[in-house]
């Protein structure tokens, strides 16, 4: 009796172990099909669902630079979420985030810029949740800290729009973390990107201290700070930059009574694209950041766009560097860098059959 009992017990335990193994394999396979594992793809793998004009925070908008007549302004972003296929429009979970900030000298531009709309879809089709943001511009007269006696570089007038713009960019990062579950994001895997002024803002976000562009104004001075998820971190895991300046890193230091450098071993890795004949933001700015990164040992990958001036969005697709037509070459170049620093597996997969070679326009 006891021998048979032990034999049956061993068979039961063996069956249980086999069941656990099978369930584990099935769970891995399901995660692969769903896209919930930390994997992104070199080519188009997912369909995309878009949600437009989501409020991510508020900022003060003033009638002029005296900042005496101000009111709250909604800050908006668009979300591009990957879904398994065109018939299963259920967004994925645990995806890396890719936050985008348009250029325009912090005085113009919009998230609807065709290049950024195209790049957001390109990244989402490969497994990222893309967030394409608007932010306060020069004409919104957002408040900035008062000048202090020790400053070598003042916030205004040349950089009076830099403070609210970078403040809003960091607020968007905190929003994505606060709403990670809603948008299916892994809050430990956040990359940011921008062009020109947007890149300058996002490079600053990847380098400056947590409290920079956040605590210089009090809640009494700017009540909209309460909408910006102040308890979340604005740290990012890497930056994809297009022809950025280092000016807003410098501004943070020169506004600091202790004049502390913002460059350290904890800065976000940067991949920078910059034209070598750019006269708007000369490539010397990229070389300056590169020198600091070389000193701290943080990964900084500079791609010199030979013969290109500012806003070279056509690089690799056209003989004319400057164009408003979307070209994916720089995304293709940046993807391995982003995957590496977000600790993602980068796979090659067959493109989904969407009925034709054209990208699906219904779900994008």
Coordinates of C-alpha atoms in Angstrom, one line a residue:
X1 CA 0.0 0.0 0.0
X2 CA 2.7 2.5 1.0
X3 CA 4.8 1.6 -2.0
X4 CA 1.8 2.3 -4.3
X5 CA 1.1 5.5 -2.4
X6 CA 4.6 6.8 -2.9
X7 CA 4.5 5.8 -6.5
X8 CA 1.3 7.8 -7.1
X9 CA 2.7 10.8 -5.1
X10 CA 5.8 10.8 -7.4
X11 CA 3.6 10.7 -10.5
X12 CA 1.5 13.5 -9.2
X13 CA 4.5 15.7 -8.4
X14 CA 6.0 14.9 -11.8
X15 CA 2.8 15.9 -13.5
X16 CA 2.7 19.1 -11.5
X17 CA 6.2 20.0 -12.5
X18 CA 5.4 19.3 -16.1
X19 CA 2.2 21.5 -15.9
X20 CA 4.3 24.4 -14.4
X21 CA 6.8 24.0 -17.2
X22 CA 4.1 24.0 -19.9
X23 CA 2.4 27.0 -18.4
X24 CA 5.6 28.8 -18.3
X25 CA 6.3 28.1 -21.9
X26 CA 2.8 29.1 -22.9
X27 CA 3.1 32.4 -20.9
X28 CA 6.4 33.2 -22.7
X29 CA 4.8 32.5 -26.0
X30 CA 1.7 34.5 -25.2
X31 CA 3.9 37.4 -24.1
X32 CA 5.7 37.2 -27.4
X33 CA 2.5 37.2 -29.4
X34 CA 1.0 40.1 -27.3
X35 CA 4.3 42.0 -27.4
X36 CA 4.4 42.5 -23.6
X37 CA 8.0 41.3 -23.2
X38 CA 10.9 43.9 -23.4
X39 CA 11.3 43.4 -27.1
X40 CA 11.3 45.9 -30.0
X41 CA 11.6 45.3 -33.7
X42 CA 13.8 46.5 -36.5
X43 CA 11.0 46.6 -38.9
X44 CA 7.2 47.2 -38.8
X45 CA 5.6 44.7 -36.4
X46 CA 2.6 46.4 -34.9
X47 CA -0.4 48.4 -35.9
X48 CA -0.9 51.8 -34.1
X49 CA -3.8 53.4 -32.3
X50 CA -3.6 57.1 -31.8
X51 CA -5.2 59.3 -29.0
X52 CA -5.0 63.0 -29.7
X53 CA -4.8 66.1 -27.5
X54 CA -4.4 64.5 -24.1
X55 CA -3.9 67.0 -21.3
X56 CA -0.6 66.1 -19.5
X57 CA -0.3 69.2 -17.3
X58 CA -1.0 72.9 -17.1
X59 CA 1.3 75.9 -17.3
X60 CA 0.9 79.6 -16.7
X61 CA 0.3 81.7 -19.8
X62 CA 0.7 85.4 -19.3
X63 CA -0.2 88.5 -21.4
X64 CA 3.3 89.8 -21.3
X65 CA 6.7 89.4 -19.7
X66 CA 5.7 91.3 -16.6
X67 CA 3.9 88.1 -15.6
X68 CA 1.2 90.1 -13.7
X69 CA -1.8 88.8 -15.7
X70 CA -1.5 85.0 -16.0
X71 CA -3.9 82.1 -16.2
X72 CA -3.6 78.3 -16.6
X73 CA -3.1 76.8 -20.1
X74 CA -3.6 73.1 -20.9
X75 CA -0.5 71.3 -22.2
X76 CA -1.4 68.7 -24.8
X77 CA 0.2 65.6 -26.2
X78 CA -0.7 62.8 -28.7
X79 CA -0.2 59.1 -27.8
X80 CA 0.7 56.4 -30.4
X81 CA 0.2 52.9 -28.9
X82 CA 1.2 49.7 -30.6
X83 CA -1.5 47.0 -30.9
X84 CA -0.9 43.3 -32.0
X85 CA -2.9 43.7 -35.3
X86 CA -5.6 45.6 -37.1
X87 CA -8.4 43.3 -35.8
X88 CA -7.2 43.3 -32.1
X89 CA -7.1 46.9 -31.2
X90 CA -6.1 46.3 -27.6
X91 CA -3.0 48.3 -26.7
X92 CA 0.0 46.4 -25.3
X93 CA 1.4 46.7 -21.8
X94 CA 4.9 47.1 -20.4
X95 CA 6.2 48.9 -23.4
X96 CA 9.1 51.4 -23.6
X97 CA 8.1 55.1 -23.8
X98 CA 9.4 57.5 -26.5
X99 CA 8.7 61.2 -25.7
X100 CA 9.0 63.7 -28.6
X101 CA 9.5 67.5 -28.5
X102 CA 9.2 69.5 -31.7
X103 CA 11.5 72.4 -32.6
X104 CA 11.0 76.0 -33.6
X105 CA 13.2 78.1 -31.4
X106 CA 10.8 77.7 -28.5
X107 CA 8.8 80.4 -30.3
X108 CA 7.0 78.3 -33.0
X109 CA 6.3 74.8 -34.2
X110 CA 3.7 72.2 -33.3
X111 CA 3.4 68.5 -32.5
X112 CA 1.5 68.1 -35.8
X113 CA 4.7 68.7 -37.7
X114 CA 4.8 65.9 -40.3
X115 CA 8.3 64.7 -39.4
X116 CA 7.3 64.1 -35.8
X117 CA 4.0 62.6 -36.7
X118 CA 5.8 60.2 -39.0
X119 CA 8.5 59.4 -36.4
X120 CA 6.0 58.7 -33.7
X121 CA 4.2 56.1 -35.9
X122 CA 7.6 54.6 -37.0
X123 CA 8.6 54.0 -33.3
X124 CA 5.1 52.8 -32.3
X125 CA 5.1 50.2 -35.1
X126 CA 8.3 48.8 -33.6
X127 CA 6.9 48.5 -30.1
X128 CA 7.3 51.9 -28.4
X129 CA 4.5 54.0 -26.9
X130 CA 5.2 57.4 -28.5
X131 CA 4.2 60.6 -26.8
X132 CA 4.4 63.7 -29.1
X133 CA 4.0 66.9 -27.0
X134 CA 3.2 70.5 -27.3
X135 CA 4.6 73.0 -24.8
X136 CA 4.6 76.7 -24.0
X137 CA 6.3 78.9 -26.6
X138 CA 7.7 82.4 -26.4
X139 CA 4.3 84.0 -27.2
X140 CA 2.7 82.3 -24.2
X141 CA 5.0 84.4 -21.9
X142 CA 5.5 81.7 -19.4
X143 CA 7.1 82.8 -16.1
X144 CA 10.8 82.1 -15.4
X145 CA 12.9 82.7 -12.3
X146 CA 14.0 86.1 -11.4
X147 CA 17.6 87.0 -12.3
X148 CA 20.1 86.7 -9.4
X149 CA 23.3 88.6 -8.7
X150 CA 25.6 85.6 -9.2
X151 CA 24.3 84.7 -12.7
X152 CA 26.6 85.0 -15.7
X153 CA 23.8 84.2 -18.1
X154 CA 20.3 85.5 -17.5
X155 CA 17.0 83.7 -18.3
X156 CA 15.9 86.5 -20.5
X157 CA 15.5 88.0 -22.9
X158 CA 17.2 85.6 -25.3
X159 CA 16.3 82.5 -23.2
X160 CA 13.1 83.7 -21.7
X161 CA 11.2 80.9 -23.4
X162 CA 13.7 78.2 -22.5
X163 CA 12.6 77.9 -18.9
X164 CA 8.9 77.2 -19.4
X165 CA 9.7 74.9 -22.4
X166 CA 12.1 72.7 -20.5
X167 CA 9.9 72.8 -17.4
X168 CA 7.0 71.5 -19.6
X169 CA 9.2 68.8 -21.2
X170 CA 10.2 67.5 -17.8
X171 CA 6.5 67.6 -16.7
X172 CA 5.6 65.4 -19.7
X173 CA 8.2 62.8 -18.6
X174 CA 6.7 62.8 -15.1
X175 CA 3.2 62.5 -16.6
X176 CA 4.2 59.4 -18.6
X177 CA 5.5 57.8 -15.4
X178 CA 2.4 58.7 -13.4
X179 CA 0.1 57.3 -16.2
X180 CA 2.3 54.3 -17.1
X181 CA -0.4 51.8 -16.4
X182 CA -3.0 53.7 -18.4
X183 CA -0.8 53.9 -21.5
X184 CA 0.9 50.5 -21.1
X185 CA 4.3 51.9 -20.4
X186 CA 7.2 50.5 -18.4
X187 CA 8.3 53.5 -16.3
X188 CA 11.8 52.2 -16.1
X189 CA 12.3 52.5 -19.9
X190 CA 11.8 56.1 -21.0
X191 CA 13.6 57.7 -24.0
X192 CA 13.2 61.3 -25.2
X193 CA 13.9 63.0 -28.5
X194 CA 13.6 66.4 -30.1
X195 CA 14.7 68.7 -32.9
X196 CA 16.5 72.0 -32.5
X197 CA 15.0 73.8 -29.5
X198 CA 13.0 70.6 -28.7
X199 CA 16.3 68.7 -28.7
X200 CA 17.9 71.4 -26.6
X201 CA 15.1 71.1 -24.0
X202 CA 15.3 67.3 -24.0
X203 CA 19.1 67.2 -23.8
X204 CA 18.8 69.4 -20.7
X205 CA 16.2 67.0 -19.3
X206 CA 18.7 64.2 -19.6
X207 CA 21.5 66.1 -17.9
X208 CA 20.3 68.6 -15.4
X209 CA 19.3 67.9 -11.7
X210 CA 15.9 66.6 -10.8
X211 CA 14.9 70.0 -9.2
X212 CA 16.2 72.1 -12.2
X213 CA 13.3 73.5 -14.2
X214 CA 11.0 72.4 -11.5
X215 CA 11.5 74.0 -8.1
X216 CA 12.8 77.5 -9.0
X217 CA 9.3 78.8 -8.9
X218 CA 7.1 78.1 -5.9
X219 CA 3.5 76.8 -6.0
X220 CA 2.4 80.3 -4.9
X221 CA 4.2 81.8 -7.9
X222 CA 3.0 79.1 -10.3
X223 CA 0.0 77.1 -9.0
X224 CA 0.0 75.0 -12.2
X225 CA 3.0 73.1 -10.8
X226 CA 0.5 71.1 -8.8
X227 CA -0.7 69.5 -12.1
X228 CA 2.8 68.3 -13.1
X229 CA 3.1 65.1 -10.9
X230 CA 5.9 66.6 -8.8
X231 CA 6.4 63.3 -6.9
X232 CA 7.5 61.4 -10.1
X233 CA 11.0 61.4 -11.5
X234 CA 11.9 63.1 -14.7
X235 CA 15.0 61.0 -15.3
X236 CA 15.3 59.4 -18.7
X237 CA 17.3 56.4 -19.9
X238 CA 18.6 58.0 -23.1
X239 CA 18.2 61.0 -25.5
X240 CA 17.9 61.0 -29.3
X241 CA 18.9 64.5 -30.2
X242 CA 18.8 66.4 -33.5
X243 CA 21.1 69.5 -33.8
X244 CA 20.8 70.6 -30.1
X245 CA 22.4 73.4 -28.1
X246 CA 23.8 72.9 -24.7
X247 CA 22.4 76.3 -23.6
X248 CA 19.8 75.1 -21.2
X249 CA 22.3 73.0 -19.3
X250 CA 24.4 76.1 -19.0
X251 CA 21.4 78.1 -17.8
X252 CA 20.7 75.7 -15.0
X253 CA 24.2 75.9 -13.8
X254 CA 24.4 79.7 -13.9
X255 CA 21.2 80.0 -12.0
X256 CA 22.7 77.8 -9.3
X257 CA 24.2 79.8 -6.4
X258 CA 26.8 77.0 -6.0
X259 CA 27.6 77.0 -9.8
X260 CA 27.6 73.2 -9.9
X261 CA 28.3 71.3 -13.1
X262 CA 25.4 69.3 -14.3
X263 CA 27.6 66.7 -16.1
X264 CA 28.2 63.5 -14.2
X265 CA 28.2 59.7 -14.5
X266 CA 24.4 59.6 -14.0
X267 CA 23.6 61.6 -17.1
X268 CA 21.4 60.0 -19.8
X269 CA 23.3 58.6 -22.8
X270 CA 22.9 60.7 -25.9
X271 CA 22.9 60.0 -29.6
X272 CA 23.3 63.3 -31.5
X273 CA 22.7 64.1 -35.1
X274 CA 24.2 67.4 -36.2
X275 CA 25.0 69.0 -39.6
X276 CA 28.6 70.2 -39.9
X277 CA 27.5 73.4 -41.7
X278 CA 24.7 74.3 -39.3
X279 CA 24.9 78.0 -38.6
X280 CA 21.7 78.2 -36.5
X281 CA 23.1 75.9 -33.8
X282 CA 26.7 75.2 -34.8
X283 CA 28.1 71.8 -34.3
X284 CA 30.5 73.2 -31.7
X285 CA 27.6 72.8 -29.2
X286 CA 27.6 69.0 -29.9
X287 CA 31.4 68.8 -29.5
X288 CA 31.1 70.7 -26.2
X289 CA 28.7 68.1 -24.8
X290 CA 30.7 65.3 -26.2
X291 CA 33.8 66.5 -24.3
X292 CA 31.9 66.5 -21.0
X293 CA 30.5 63.1 -21.7
X294 CA 34.0 61.7 -22.6
X295 CA 35.2 63.0 -19.2
X296 CA 32.4 61.3 -17.3
X297 CA 32.4 58.1 -19.3
X298 CA 28.7 58.3 -20.3
X299 CA 27.9 57.0 -23.8
X300 CA 27.7 59.9 -26.3
X301 CA 27.4 59.0 -30.0
X302 CA 27.8 61.8 -32.4
X303 CA 26.7 61.4 -36.1
X304 CA 28.1 64.3 -38.2
X305 CA 25.7 65.0 -41.1
X306 CA 28.2 65.9 -43.8
X307 CA 27.3 69.0 -45.8
X308 CA 24.0 69.5 -43.9
X309 CA 22.8 72.7 -42.3
X310 CA 20.1 73.1 -39.6
X311 CA 16.9 71.0 -39.6
X312 CA 18.3 68.2 -41.8
X313 CA 15.3 66.0 -41.6
X314 CA 15.8 64.7 -45.1
X315 CA 19.3 63.3 -44.3
X316 CA 19.7 59.9 -46.0
X317 CA 16.6 60.1 -48.1
X318 CA 17.2 63.2 -50.2
X319 CA 20.0 65.2 -51.8
X320 CA 18.6 68.2 -50.0
X321 CA 19.2 67.8 -46.3
X322 CA 16.5 70.2 -45.2
X323 CA 13.0 69.0 -45.9
X324 CA 9.7 68.6 -44.1
X325 CA 9.1 65.2 -45.6
X326 CA 9.5 62.4 -43.1
X327 CA 12.6 60.2 -43.6
X328 CA 13.2 57.3 -41.2
X329 CA 17.0 57.0 -41.7
X330 CA 17.9 58.7 -38.4
X331 CA 15.3 56.5 -36.5
X332 CA 16.9 53.5 -38.0
X333 CA 20.3 54.6 -36.9
X334 CA 19.2 55.5 -33.4
X335 CA 17.1 52.4 -32.7
X336 CA 20.0 50.1 -31.7
X337 CA 21.3 52.8 -29.3
X338 CA 17.9 53.3 -27.7
X339 CA 17.4 49.5 -27.4
X340 CA 20.8 49.1 -25.7
X341 CA 20.2 51.8 -23.1
X342 CA 16.6 50.9 -22.4
X343 CA 17.8 47.3 -22.0
X344 CA 15.5 46.0 -24.8
X345 CA 15.9 43.0 -27.1
X346 CA 16.0 44.2 -30.7
X347 CA 14.6 41.6 -33.1
X348 CA 14.0 41.3 -36.8
X349 CA 10.6 40.0 -37.8
X350 CA 8.5 39.7 -40.9
X351 CA 6.3 42.7 -41.5
X352 CA 2.6 42.2 -40.7
X353 CA 0.4 41.6 -43.7
X354 CA -1.9 44.6 -43.8
X355 CA -3.2 44.0 -47.2
X356 CA -0.6 45.9 -49.2
X357 CA 2.9 47.3 -49.0
X358 CA 1.5 50.6 -47.9
X359 CA 1.2 51.4 -44.2
X360 CA -2.3 51.0 -42.7
X361 CA -4.0 54.4 -42.7
X362 CA -7.0 53.4 -40.7
X363 CA -5.2 52.5 -37.5
X364 CA -1.8 54.0 -38.7

